[in-house]
Amino acid sequence: MAVSSRIVALALITAGAVGAGTWAAARYLSRPARGAAAPPAAAVQAPEAARRIKAVLYYVSADGLRLAAAERDVLFAEHASEQARRIVEALLEPAPEGFSSAIPAGTELRGLFVGTRGEAYVDFSGSLRTNHPGGSASEILTVYAIVSAITANLPAITSVQILIDGHEVDTLAGHVDLRRPLPNAPQWAEKGTT
Amino acid sequence: MRARSLLAVVLIGLAAASVARPAAQALRAAAPYAVLSADGRATVAAVTAGDQEMLRLDELAALLQLTVREDRAAKALTVSRGTSVVVLSLDQGLASIGGKILSLSAAPVRDGSRWLVSPDTVNRALAPIAGVRMEVRRASRLIVLGDLRVPRISVQQEPGGPPTRVAIDVAPRAAYTIVQEPRRLLVRFDADALDVGPISSTSGLVQSITSDDPATLIIALDRTVGTFRAATVPVDAATSRILIDLAAAGAPAPSPSGLARAQPPPPLVPAAPPPAAMAKPEAVPALPAAQPPGVRTVVIDPGHGGDELGTKGAGGVLEKDLVLDIARRLRTVLDSRLGIRVLLTRDDDRIVPHDERASIANNNKADLFISLHANSSPSASARGAEVFYLSLDGLGAEARRMVESPETRPVPVLGGGSRDIDLILWDMAQARHLSESASFAMLVEEELRRRIEMGPSPIQQAPFRVLVAANMPAVLVEMGFLSNPEQERQLTSDDFKNRVVQALVDAIVRYRGRIEGQAVSRLP
């Protein structure tokens, strides 16, 4: 009895997580991103075939010490993991005018996978590490540009672990502990969204 | 026009998805895996997809009572047994169990309505939730379930002779008996089954070597065989070698000393400790008296080293060289002027793993850990020093629980009784020193501010890897930005280096005074 109720509970939790992911993908436009001053406007700009949503992405601030939030159009996806993938892909594109990217050039997304505890595993090509300029400030900006972009836009995902070439890594450049999923840390972002 | 470009995006996406899918590879049938369990033998079908061998998940699920569910939207397979769940990514070789990620050699592959998984997926992702011990042996195409003893056996007949020599390697070691019957030797192992590898061709007095149930090797002998001798020698910690020498009837018996070159066979089970070891000590050594608080040992950690350069300045200055220089200067001052024992985590240009850096401090009972770094930013204008202590962001609930309610457990002590010790997870040792680390960081910041330029957020918390396992107050100092050309020139000047050193020395002196003062004020 206890086992079967646990199974039912598990099924409900799993269904709830999937539902939350779908809800999040459809609804996250209506909530303010953490660190953002105002909620981004809901916007489904294209017909069903290529719906786009506005997501808050993170770039290097003018002083080079913090992340600056900027709204970008990102392809809509039904499921949280697919939406997270599209957000990261948008983050890897060249930064918009007036911003610089916190992600080293040439970095590719190899895969993205969401575990049972709302933790996303984001697998990048080795250039995320080999092309990294080093320094803890740069490393913090790279790591939290990724963590923040996913967690601030998708409430169903609460933490992010960065993998390189399919493997866990200690750090990217010798500072930030990447051995476990990291929750968002809004203190690295400037207040306000462009 | 817009609709056409949207269509193109969708088509490109579909094309990319189809290229990325491993299921597109042709599947070829392979020999099945045998499954050994307490219930007997079964098989699991296998196929090869490219170079990768894959096993039928539905058959494994039936054997292990696993439930498999595909989540198409999340592109994942959820495999569960009771409340134990593993999620397998369908895109790449990744699995998640209880919030921990595993890298696997391949993602599941679809074969019609069935799923196929790699052998390491079975070993590393399914076995932990199956509730039974489980081992996939690819070489012998064998899956062992439960606590069965199935040693690997490899057999070789050594060339030359007489005498004819057969060598049998057994891993893990297993006891055996040899029975001589007419024209054959039976080698019976104390095991549930044998995992028999290739057997080299036989000649001379040996006609064939085969395996038979239960756990027996049969060595068929030429009719001229008269006697045999056997000995066991160790190969490595887990493997033993049985040497069997055969002599023809009428020939001299094989020499025992020739076997195993006179090495005594190793015990097959660990010997019981001698009674003396169990004797109660006559005198109970006193526990060392606790030292009064103070700063006796400081560990300085010059960041990076060896091939790990750290950051590089616009003018070519390497972080790893700069921080080593300053660490050595700091050691000289602390040692000569204050008599503090100073250890460097590296005193040359080499890579030191993060855990080893913390170990040096922990094993030497350091009172402070100071990691020295130079910074870099994508913006050339970024400047100023910063002092960091650990944030628990990356460590999860366990670390927070340790801070809020440190756990103690009674352990027996020599002479009877018990005393409580703090339970510290090595990997999170810093969690309980955070408040002291913060107060030391403030002193370092105050002393640096008097001498060099500080950044806009001079004290910060970050989940820095090198601080996590330090079991004492610990800070990481970023002295300035090498990415800023003006700061790069400053950082490499003797004047700047000496200012940093003096600031750290003064911070340590103030910290020492504070904790010694606290200790004095606590005295009755």
XYZ file of C-alpha atoms in Angstrom:
718
model
C 0.000 0.000 0.000
C 2.752 2.375 1.042
C 4.747 1.501 -2.050
C 1.793 1.970 -4.372
C 0.935 5.313 -2.819
C 4.562 6.356 -3.266
C 4.342 5.347 -6.918
C 1.173 7.368 -7.292
C 2.850 10.279 -5.533
C 5.878 9.954 -7.792
C 3.666 9.858 -10.852
C 1.830 12.926 -9.647
C 5.088 14.742 -8.926
C 6.471 13.792 -12.338
C 3.255 14.801 -14.053
C 3.310 17.991 -12.016
C 6.873 18.743 -13.100
C 6.000 18.165 -16.760
C 2.900 20.274 -16.353
C 4.890 22.959 -14.567
C 7.406 22.937 -17.422
C 4.685 23.409 -19.994
C 3.039 26.022 -17.835
C 6.360 27.751 -17.395
C 7.123 27.793 -21.091
C 3.739 29.282 -21.816
C 3.628 31.643 -18.883
C 7.095 32.816 -18.008
C 6.657 35.950 -20.007
C 4.224 37.234 -17.474
C 6.617 37.047 -14.549
C 9.537 39.346 -13.908
C 12.930 37.785 -14.401
C 15.003 37.826 -11.261
C 17.034 40.988 -11.270
C 14.790 42.565 -13.878
C 13.091 45.835 -13.025
C 9.874 45.259 -14.934
C 8.120 42.166 -16.222
C 8.821 41.605 -19.894
C 5.747 41.977 -22.049
C 4.106 38.768 -23.139
C 4.615 38.401 -26.819
C 3.757 35.650 -29.191
C 4.952 37.275 -32.322
C 4.477 34.668 -35.003
C 1.799 32.187 -35.949
C 1.806 28.693 -34.442
C 4.570 27.391 -36.746
C 7.336 29.585 -35.305
C 6.087 31.226 -32.164
C 8.640 33.294 -30.400
C 8.741 34.440 -26.866
C 10.726 37.139 -25.168
C 13.323 35.778 -22.804
C 15.771 37.627 -20.581
C 19.344 36.779 -21.535
C 22.493 37.893 -19.755
C 25.563 39.640 -21.158
C 28.609 41.403 -19.739
C 27.818 44.759 -18.130
C 29.635 47.918 -19.211
C 32.020 47.796 -16.219
C 32.867 44.168 -16.976
C 32.046 43.048 -13.441
C 28.366 42.124 -13.589
C 25.775 40.646 -15.918
C 23.404 42.917 -17.803
C 19.954 41.560 -18.605
C 18.551 42.051 -22.112
C 15.327 40.834 -23.686
C 15.691 38.719 -26.809
C 13.248 36.873 -29.037
C 13.635 33.141 -28.623
C 11.786 30.338 -30.409
C 8.931 28.977 -28.348
C 8.995 25.355 -27.193
C 6.310 23.300 -25.507
C 8.524 21.675 -22.940
C 10.807 23.311 -20.387
C 13.872 21.322 -21.474
C 13.393 22.230 -25.130
C 12.756 25.855 -24.198
C 15.927 25.849 -22.091
C 17.849 24.526 -25.094
C 16.548 27.346 -27.267
C 17.400 29.919 -24.645
C 20.973 28.646 -24.435
C 21.237 28.588 -28.227
C 20.119 32.220 -28.268
C 22.725 33.005 -25.612
C 25.445 31.512 -27.843
C 24.501 33.802 -30.734
C 26.428 37.063 -31.125
C 25.525 39.580 -28.418
C 23.137 42.379 -29.375
C 24.411 45.879 -30.122
C 25.951 47.468 -27.055
C 26.603 44.212 -25.216
C 29.399 41.669 -25.171
C 28.923 37.974 -24.647
C 30.127 36.248 -21.491
C 30.484 32.983 -23.419
C 33.786 32.336 -25.255
C 33.539 32.424 -29.045
C 33.178 29.073 -30.762
C 31.273 27.450 -27.889
C 28.625 24.986 -29.044
C 25.724 23.437 -27.162
C 26.029 19.653 -27.332
C 22.941 18.789 -25.346
C 20.602 19.789 -22.565
C 18.890 17.446 -20.204
C 16.595 18.022 -17.230
C 16.702 15.682 -14.210
C 13.964 14.748 -11.764
C 14.752 17.554 -9.318
C 14.372 20.405 -11.767
C 18.101 20.487 -12.414
C 19.260 21.139 -15.975
C 22.504 19.637 -17.268
C 23.882 21.744 -20.081
C 26.608 20.138 -22.113
C 28.975 22.413 -24.035
C 31.835 21.785 -26.424
C 35.360 21.962 -25.017
C 35.870 25.485 -26.382
C 33.858 26.833 -23.456
C 36.923 25.958 -21.406
C 39.813 26.110 -23.885
C 38.809 29.560 -25.213
C 38.086 30.961 -21.773
C 40.231 33.988 -20.876
C 40.511 32.957 -17.192
C 40.127 35.136 -14.123
C 37.409 34.610 -11.559
C 35.336 37.592 -12.735
C 35.184 36.290 -16.311
C 34.463 32.790 -15.080
C 31.642 33.933 -12.793
C 30.107 35.897 -15.672
C 30.274 32.910 -18.023
C 28.800 30.483 -15.511
C 25.998 32.736 -14.294
C 25.100 34.033 -17.771
C 24.139 30.409 -18.454
C 22.618 29.606 -15.043
C 20.612 32.839 -14.930
C 19.322 32.633 -18.501
C 17.789 29.220 -17.799
C 16.552 29.631 -14.229
C 15.286 33.213 -14.536
C 13.087 32.341 -17.519
C 11.947 28.843 -16.575
C 10.551 28.399 -13.060
C 10.449 24.614 -13.585
C 14.258 24.599 -13.684
C 15.838 25.589 -10.399
C 19.505 24.780 -10.899
C 21.989 24.208 -13.705
C 25.098 22.086 -13.990
C 27.556 22.829 -16.782
C 29.173 19.828 -18.467
C 32.003 19.837 -20.988
C 32.013 17.247 -23.768
C 29.523 15.138 -21.851
C 31.517 15.061 -18.621
C 31.366 16.700 -15.243
C 34.132 19.224 -14.661
C 35.673 20.692 -11.523
C 35.738 24.254 -12.840
C 35.893 26.138 -16.139
C 38.930 28.249 -15.335
C 40.043 27.245 -11.851
C 37.531 29.044 -9.618
C 33.795 28.308 -9.693
C 32.837 24.878 -8.347
C 30.889 23.136 -11.123
C 30.601 19.695 -9.547
C 26.961 20.164 -8.620
C 23.985 21.980 -10.127
C 24.137 25.701 -9.270
C 21.005 27.665 -8.370
C 20.633 31.176 -9.738
C 22.600 33.865 -7.905
C 20.963 37.171 -8.803
C 23.716 39.198 -7.139
C 25.840 38.793 -10.271
C 23.270 40.646 -12.377
C 22.782 44.395 -12.522
C 19.334 45.617 -11.658
C 17.112 46.314 -14.638
C 16.566 44.916 -18.103
C 17.342 46.508 -21.449
C 8.416 35.586 -47.707
C 8.295 35.495 -43.949
C 6.388 32.215 -44.014
C 9.019 30.759 -46.341
C 11.871 31.701 -44.051
C 10.008 30.258 -41.079
C 9.527 27.036 -43.021
C 13.250 26.987 -43.758
C 14.049 27.306 -40.056
C 11.736 24.401 -39.266
C 13.243 22.241 -42.040
C 16.802 23.004 -40.925
C 15.826 22.117 -37.389
C 14.308 18.838 -38.494
C 17.378 18.011 -40.585
C 19.699 18.766 -37.663
C 17.568 16.659 -35.354
C 17.648 13.693 -37.704
C 21.430 13.905 -38.085
C 21.920 14.076 -34.340
C 19.771 11.044 -33.614
C 21.818 7.904 -32.953
C 18.769 5.842 -33.938
C 19.620 6.655 -37.533
C 22.514 4.181 -37.314
C 21.966 0.694 -38.715
C 21.454 -1.927 -36.036
C 23.039 -5.349 -36.397
C 22.205 -8.339 -34.254
C 24.963 -9.438 -31.867
C 25.417 -12.471 -29.649
C 23.155 -12.219 -26.583
C 24.442 -11.636 -23.056
C 24.033 -14.470 -20.570
C 22.463 -13.453 -17.263
C 23.493 -15.382 -14.158
C 21.384 -15.033 -11.053
C 20.309 -17.100 -8.076
C 17.261 -18.082 -10.178
C 19.392 -19.614 -12.890
C 20.383 -18.502 -16.355
C 18.643 -16.177 -18.786
C 19.698 -14.141 -21.808
C 19.377 -10.538 -22.900
C 19.468 -9.763 -26.623
C 22.159 -7.411 -27.901
C 22.746 -5.463 -31.108
C 25.505 -3.229 -32.354
C 24.857 0.329 -33.471
C 28.007 1.522 -35.206
C 30.848 0.670 -32.828
C 28.570 0.625 -29.823
C 27.069 -2.529 -28.420
C 23.566 -2.110 -26.990
C 21.289 -4.298 -24.838
C 17.519 -4.674 -24.986
C 16.045 -2.483 -22.263
C 12.668 -4.271 -22.188
C 14.370 -7.598 -21.403
C 16.515 -6.003 -18.698
C 13.428 -4.294 -17.280
C 11.601 -7.629 -17.103
C 14.532 -9.241 -15.283
C 14.937 -6.404 -12.819
C 11.268 -5.431 -12.455
C 11.911 -1.947 -13.786
C 9.281 0.380 -15.208
C 10.299 2.277 -18.341
C 8.453 5.355 -19.521
C 9.318 7.568 -22.459
C 8.846 11.308 -22.065
C 8.879 12.506 -25.641
C 8.635 16.180 -24.772
C 11.602 16.034 -22.426
C 13.453 13.659 -24.779
C 14.141 11.350 -21.895
C 13.446 7.828 -20.634
C 12.411 7.514 -17.012
C 13.316 4.143 -15.539
C 12.037 3.398 -12.071
C 11.779 0.663 -9.498
C 9.656 1.618 -6.533
C 10.722 5.115 -5.559
C 14.156 4.842 -7.183
C 14.251 6.716 -10.470
C 16.871 7.286 -13.145
C 16.311 9.609 -16.083
C 18.194 8.789 -19.302
C 18.674 11.551 -21.854
C 17.674 10.454 -25.362
C 19.922 13.064 -26.946
C 23.265 12.087 -25.510
C 24.917 9.749 -23.036
C 23.749 11.359 -19.821
C 21.692 10.077 -16.917
C 20.464 11.680 -13.712
C 19.985 9.810 -10.448
C 18.900 11.738 -7.375
C 20.265 15.028 -8.649
C 23.617 13.542 -9.688
C 24.675 13.418 -13.331
C 26.390 10.439 -14.963
C 28.247 10.461 -18.265
C 27.536 7.339 -20.285
C 29.100 5.986 -23.462
C 25.848 6.271 -25.454
C 22.275 7.493 -25.252
C 19.434 4.955 -25.542
C 18.657 3.971 -29.137
C 15.196 3.176 -30.436
C 14.697 -0.105 -32.288
C 11.112 -0.092 -33.493
C 8.985 -0.030 -30.373
C 11.866 -1.093 -28.138
C 14.742 0.726 -26.531
C 18.371 -0.323 -26.426
C 20.917 0.798 -23.828
C 24.695 0.555 -23.598
C 26.332 -1.902 -21.153
C 27.676 0.954 -19.017
C 24.137 2.355 -18.767
C 23.188 -0.967 -17.191
C 26.175 -0.952 -14.822
C 26.086 2.696 -13.800
C 22.497 3.890 -14.215
C 20.213 0.850 -13.878
C 22.149 -1.162 -11.279
C 21.906 1.584 -8.612
C 18.096 1.559 -8.780
C 17.683 -2.185 -9.290
C 18.167 -3.025 -5.628
C 20.506 -5.916 -6.419
C 24.195 -6.093 -7.171
C 24.651 -6.192 -10.897
C 27.721 -6.412 -13.064
C 27.956 -6.388 -16.839
C 31.093 -8.070 -18.178
C 31.425 -7.041 -21.771
C 34.378 -9.260 -22.608
C 32.566 -12.406 -21.603
C 29.065 -11.135 -22.514
C 27.872 -11.898 -19.048
C 25.592 -10.119 -16.603
C 25.926 -11.223 -12.985
C 22.960 -10.432 -10.747
C 22.993 -10.595 -6.974
C 25.806 -11.809 -4.740
C 26.885 -14.662 -6.974
C 30.551 -15.546 -6.966
C 31.588 -15.793 -10.599
C 35.374 -15.536 -10.896
C 36.946 -14.800 -14.271
C 39.079 -17.696 -15.426
C 41.738 -17.575 -18.139
C 43.749 -20.632 -19.031
C 47.083 -20.948 -20.799
C 49.299 -23.870 -21.452
C 52.859 -22.688 -21.104
C 55.137 -23.684 -23.985
C 58.072 -26.018 -23.489
C 58.361 -28.726 -20.929
C 58.476 -31.344 -19.744
C 56.800 -31.001 -17.454
C 53.671 -29.799 -19.264
C 52.446 -26.740 -17.380
C 48.913 -25.303 -17.326
C 48.430 -21.824 -15.793
C 44.940 -20.815 -14.642
C 44.348 -17.196 -13.593
C 41.413 -16.704 -11.209
C 39.976 -13.240 -10.459
C 38.776 -12.613 -7.871
C 40.619 -15.340 -6.022
C 38.590 -18.440 -5.230
C 39.385 -21.578 -3.290
C 39.626 -24.762 -5.383
C 40.187 -28.483 -5.204
C 41.766 -30.687 -7.854
C 40.510 -34.236 -8.285
C 42.360 -36.685 -10.503
C 40.139 -39.113 -12.374
C 41.177 -41.522 -15.086
C 42.562 -39.424 -17.952
C 41.341 -36.112 -16.568
C 41.795 -33.551 -13.835
C 38.754 -31.755 -12.391
C 39.513 -28.290 -10.991
C 36.479 -27.397 -8.841
C 36.186 -23.815 -7.652
C 34.344 -22.586 -4.593
C 32.087 -20.360 -6.732
C 28.564 -20.204 -8.116
C 29.689 -20.183 -11.740
C 32.770 -19.505 -13.831
C 33.370 -16.737 -16.329
C 35.753 -18.614 -18.595
C 37.728 -16.577 -21.097
C 39.590 -17.913 -24.119
C 41.556 -21.109 -23.572
C 44.839 -21.373 -25.467
C 45.352 -24.354 -27.724
C 46.560 -27.449 -25.955
C 49.333 -29.846 -26.775
C 51.619 -32.392 -25.164
C 50.009 -34.149 -22.267
C 46.858 -31.991 -22.347
C 44.231 -32.919 -24.883
C 41.597 -30.308 -24.109
C 40.428 -27.921 -21.428
C 36.698 -27.247 -21.047
C 34.387 -25.877 -18.397
C 31.445 -27.657 -16.863
C 28.847 -26.959 -14.209
C 29.110 -26.432 -11.390
C 32.154 -24.144 -11.495
C 34.524 -26.819 -12.742
C 37.324 -26.879 -15.307
C 37.995 -30.239 -16.926
C 41.514 -30.868 -18.159
C 41.457 -33.934 -20.429
C 44.813 -35.730 -20.277
C 46.815 -37.909 -22.541
C 46.782 -41.509 -21.353
C 50.496 -41.329 -20.629
C 50.045 -38.827 -17.777
C 51.211 -40.236 -14.490
C 51.302 -37.564 -11.768
C 50.606 -33.870 -11.296
C 51.515 -31.175 -8.844
C 49.708 -27.878 -8.256
C 50.548 -24.606 -6.551
C 49.006 -21.176 -6.276
C 50.881 -17.895 -6.685
C 49.569 -14.351 -6.462
C 49.399 -12.243 -9.621
C 48.001 -9.064 -8.125
C 45.754 -8.063 -5.240
C 42.684 -9.677 -6.794
C 44.082 -12.404 -9.006
C 45.729 -15.713 -8.202
C 47.368 -18.163 -10.611
C 47.053 -21.915 -10.283
C 50.023 -23.720 -11.820
C 49.538 -27.395 -12.637
C 52.551 -29.430 -13.766
C 51.927 -32.785 -15.423
C 54.486 -35.585 -15.814
C 54.275 -38.714 -17.939
C 54.063 -42.035 -16.163
C 57.532 -43.267 -15.355
C 59.075 -39.794 -15.624
C 60.317 -38.066 -12.481
C 57.512 -36.306 -10.623
C 57.420 -32.532 -11.183
C 59.585 -30.807 -8.639
C 57.613 -28.870 -6.064
C 60.330 -26.234 -5.996
C 59.990 -25.767 -9.716
C 56.396 -24.779 -9.207
C 55.896 -21.174 -8.365
C 59.618 -20.661 -7.946
C 59.222 -21.602 -4.300
C 56.736 -18.842 -3.591
C 54.255 -19.852 -0.930
C 50.668 -19.780 -2.139
C 48.756 -16.831 -0.718
C 45.993 -17.456 1.759
C 42.645 -17.588 0.027
C 40.947 -15.914 2.934
C 42.553 -13.240 5.073
C 44.173 -14.759 8.121
C 42.594 -13.960 11.464
C 44.556 -11.355 13.374
C 46.949 -12.866 15.914
C 45.557 -12.927 19.424
C 48.213 -10.450 20.552
C 46.618 -7.813 18.365
C 43.420 -8.188 20.293
C 45.097 -7.711 23.648
C 43.960 -4.761 25.653
C 46.619 -2.101 25.933
C 48.040 -1.851 29.407
C 48.152 1.916 29.503
C 45.653 4.250 27.901
C 47.503 7.024 26.070
C 46.225 10.447 26.979
C 44.464 12.435 24.283
C 46.539 15.420 23.246
C 45.548 18.533 25.136
C 43.599 21.035 23.063
C 45.730 23.982 21.952
C 44.543 27.475 22.876
C 43.175 29.399 19.902
C 45.776 31.261 17.885
C 47.360 31.543 14.451
C 50.296 29.175 14.360
C 50.093 27.831 10.815
C 48.979 29.668 7.683
C 48.619 28.019 4.288
C 49.152 30.306 1.292
C 47.708 29.017 -1.955
C 49.159 30.542 -5.130
C 46.390 29.878 -7.680
C 46.809 27.819 -10.879
C 50.291 26.567 -11.933
C 51.905 24.376 -14.581
C 49.807 24.051 -17.730
C 46.977 25.820 -15.961
C 48.184 29.365 -16.558
C 45.319 31.233 -14.944
C 44.689 34.464 -16.764
C 47.169 36.305 -18.945
C 47.669 40.057 -18.966
C 47.546 42.178 -22.098
C 51.327 42.566 -21.756
C 51.865 38.836 -21.263
C 52.081 38.624 -17.458
C 50.882 35.207 -16.277
C 48.681 35.001 -13.193
C 50.364 31.769 -12.039
C 53.803 33.453 -11.910
C 52.594 36.638 -10.255
C 50.753 34.876 -7.431
C 53.657 32.508 -6.718
C 55.997 35.485 -6.380
C 53.674 37.213 -3.916
C 53.076 33.976 -1.964
C 56.836 33.539 -1.486
C 57.229 37.145 -0.318
C 54.364 36.680 2.144
C 55.922 33.485 3.493
C 59.227 35.233 4.110
C 57.614 38.033 6.124
C 55.256 35.832 8.155
C 57.981 33.351 8.941
C 60.779 35.783 9.809
C 58.860 38.548 11.561
C 55.970 36.751 13.205
C 57.324 33.234 13.649
C 54.219 31.809 12.014
C 54.646 28.489 10.260
C 53.796 29.075 6.600
C 53.154 26.408 4.000
C 52.662 27.024 0.294
C 50.363 24.703 -1.648
C 52.911 24.950 -4.438
C 56.411 26.376 -4.383
C 57.087 25.840 -8.059
C 55.340 25.945 -11.412
C 53.101 22.891 -11.344
C 49.449 21.899 -11.350
C 48.076 21.113 -7.893
C 44.528 19.662 -7.793
C 42.045 21.690 -5.753
C 41.476 18.933 -3.213
C 45.212 18.599 -2.655
C 45.445 22.323 -1.894
C 42.808 21.942 0.831
C 44.428 18.717 2.073
C 47.735 20.488 2.653
C 45.932 22.972 4.900
C 43.766 20.376 6.654
C 46.525 17.846 7.247
C 48.797 20.525 8.694
C 46.029 21.861 10.912
C 46.381 25.316 9.406
C 44.591 28.142 11.199
C 44.080 30.211 8.040
C 43.934 29.470 4.315
C 44.638 32.312 1.859
C 44.313 31.713 -1.872
C 46.006 34.336 -4.069
C 44.725 35.190 -7.554
C 44.777 37.927 -10.188
C 41.636 38.706 -12.119
C 40.418 39.176 -15.666
C 37.310 40.737 -17.142
C 35.920 41.012 -20.679
C 36.077 44.770 -20.106
C 39.588 46.268 -20.127
C 38.404 48.993 -17.760
C 37.595 46.604 -14.872
C 39.943 47.271 -11.943
C 40.404 46.869 -8.223
C 40.972 44.140 -5.663
C 38.293 41.888 -4.176
C 38.214 39.511 -1.219
C 36.030 36.402 -1.477
C 34.791 33.855 0.987
C 32.705 30.816 0.161
C 29.038 30.922 -0.738
C 27.105 27.724 -0.187
C 25.151 28.140 -3.427
C 26.739 25.203 -5.127
C 26.684 22.862 -2.164
C 22.967 22.400 -1.724
C 20.877 21.697 1.318
C 23.397 19.395 2.983
C 25.926 22.178 3.528
C 23.266 24.538 4.878
C 22.113 21.853 7.287
C 25.699 21.416 8.506
C 25.919 25.103 9.272
C 22.558 25.288 10.999
C 22.835 22.132 13.081
C 26.275 20.567 13.057
C 25.936 16.885 13.757
C 27.919 15.139 16.461
C 28.234 11.444 17.022
C 29.735 9.528 19.947
C 32.797 7.468 19.086
C 34.461 4.978 21.426
C 37.778 6.068 22.878
C 40.673 4.002 24.127
C 40.165 2.894 27.688
C 36.402 2.790 27.472
C 33.657 5.382 27.263
C 33.027 7.628 24.319
C 33.300 11.227 23.259
C 31.352 13.265 20.746
C 33.067 14.286 17.547
C 31.772 16.646 14.908
C 30.807 14.914 11.712
C 32.341 16.861 8.854
C 31.842 15.977 5.246
C 35.300 16.529 3.801
C 33.836 18.064 0.713
C 31.949 20.695 2.682
C 34.358 21.363 5.517
C 34.339 25.118 4.884
C 30.604 25.339 5.588
C 31.109 25.562 9.351
C 33.841 28.211 9.174
C 31.875 30.714 7.114
C 31.363 33.270 9.820
C 35.076 33.273 10.754
C 35.993 33.393 7.064
C 33.736 36.424 6.667
C 35.320 38.220 9.598
C 38.837 37.468 8.310
C 37.769 38.642 4.818
C 36.695 41.951 6.351
C 40.078 42.418 8.009
C 41.883 41.604 4.753
C 39.680 44.064 2.880
C 40.303 46.827 5.424
C 44.062 46.345 5.268
C 44.125 46.129 1.465
C 41.958 49.248 1.157
C 44.563 51.239 3.083
C 47.198 50.344 0.505
C 45.740 49.452 -2.917
C 42.697 50.184 -5.072
C 39.620 48.074 -4.304
C 36.838 47.104 -6.718
C 33.276 48.366 -6.408
C 32.219 45.200 -4.523
C 35.312 44.571 -2.425
C 33.931 41.691 -0.316
C 31.903 38.984 -2.027
C 30.802 35.407 -1.650
C 31.201 32.915 -4.480
C 31.108 29.101 -4.800
C 34.858 28.813 -5.270
C 36.161 25.293 -5.627
C 39.421 25.707 -3.719
C 37.675 27.006 -0.580
C 35.077 24.239 -0.245
C 37.158 21.607 1.525
C 39.285 23.931 3.696
C 38.558 23.081 7.324
C 39.554 26.496 8.705
C 38.736 30.142 7.956
C 39.586 30.654 4.286
C 39.565 33.545 1.818
C 40.470 34.056 -1.818
C 42.083 37.377 -2.702
C 41.833 38.792 -6.225
C 44.566 41.435 -6.174
C 43.639 43.308 -9.334
C 42.834 42.903 -13.030
C 45.582 41.721 -15.368
C 43.125 42.403 -18.218
C 43.512 46.103 -17.457
C 46.886 47.223 -18.951
C 47.436 49.871 -16.292
C 46.674 47.426 -13.487
C 48.930 44.839 -15.110
C 51.854 47.267 -14.796
C 50.927 48.013 -11.167
C 50.557 44.382 -10.202
C 54.022 43.498 -11.441
C 55.767 46.303 -9.545
C 57.689 45.552 -6.356
C 55.857 48.374 -4.631
C 52.420 46.869 -5.326
C 53.498 43.359 -4.341
C 54.929 44.605 -1.063
C 51.755 46.560 -0.297
C 49.672 43.415 -0.780
C 52.038 41.407 1.404
C 51.993 44.029 4.176
C 48.183 44.210 4.046
C 47.884 40.441 4.432
C 50.451 40.377 7.258
C 48.585 43.110 9.131
C 45.248 41.363 8.585
C 46.670 38.116 9.988
C 48.125 39.952 13.010
C 44.765 41.623 13.696
C 42.913 38.324 13.268
C 45.329 36.596 15.630
C 44.887 39.334 18.183
C 41.126 39.082 17.903
C 40.859 35.341 18.449
C 43.452 35.346 21.220
C 41.569 38.216 22.865
C 38.322 36.274 22.586
C 40.001 33.307 24.234
C 41.297 35.480 27.089
C 37.929 37.142 27.632
C 36.301 33.716 27.910
C 38.569 32.734 30.820
C 36.891 32.933 34.220
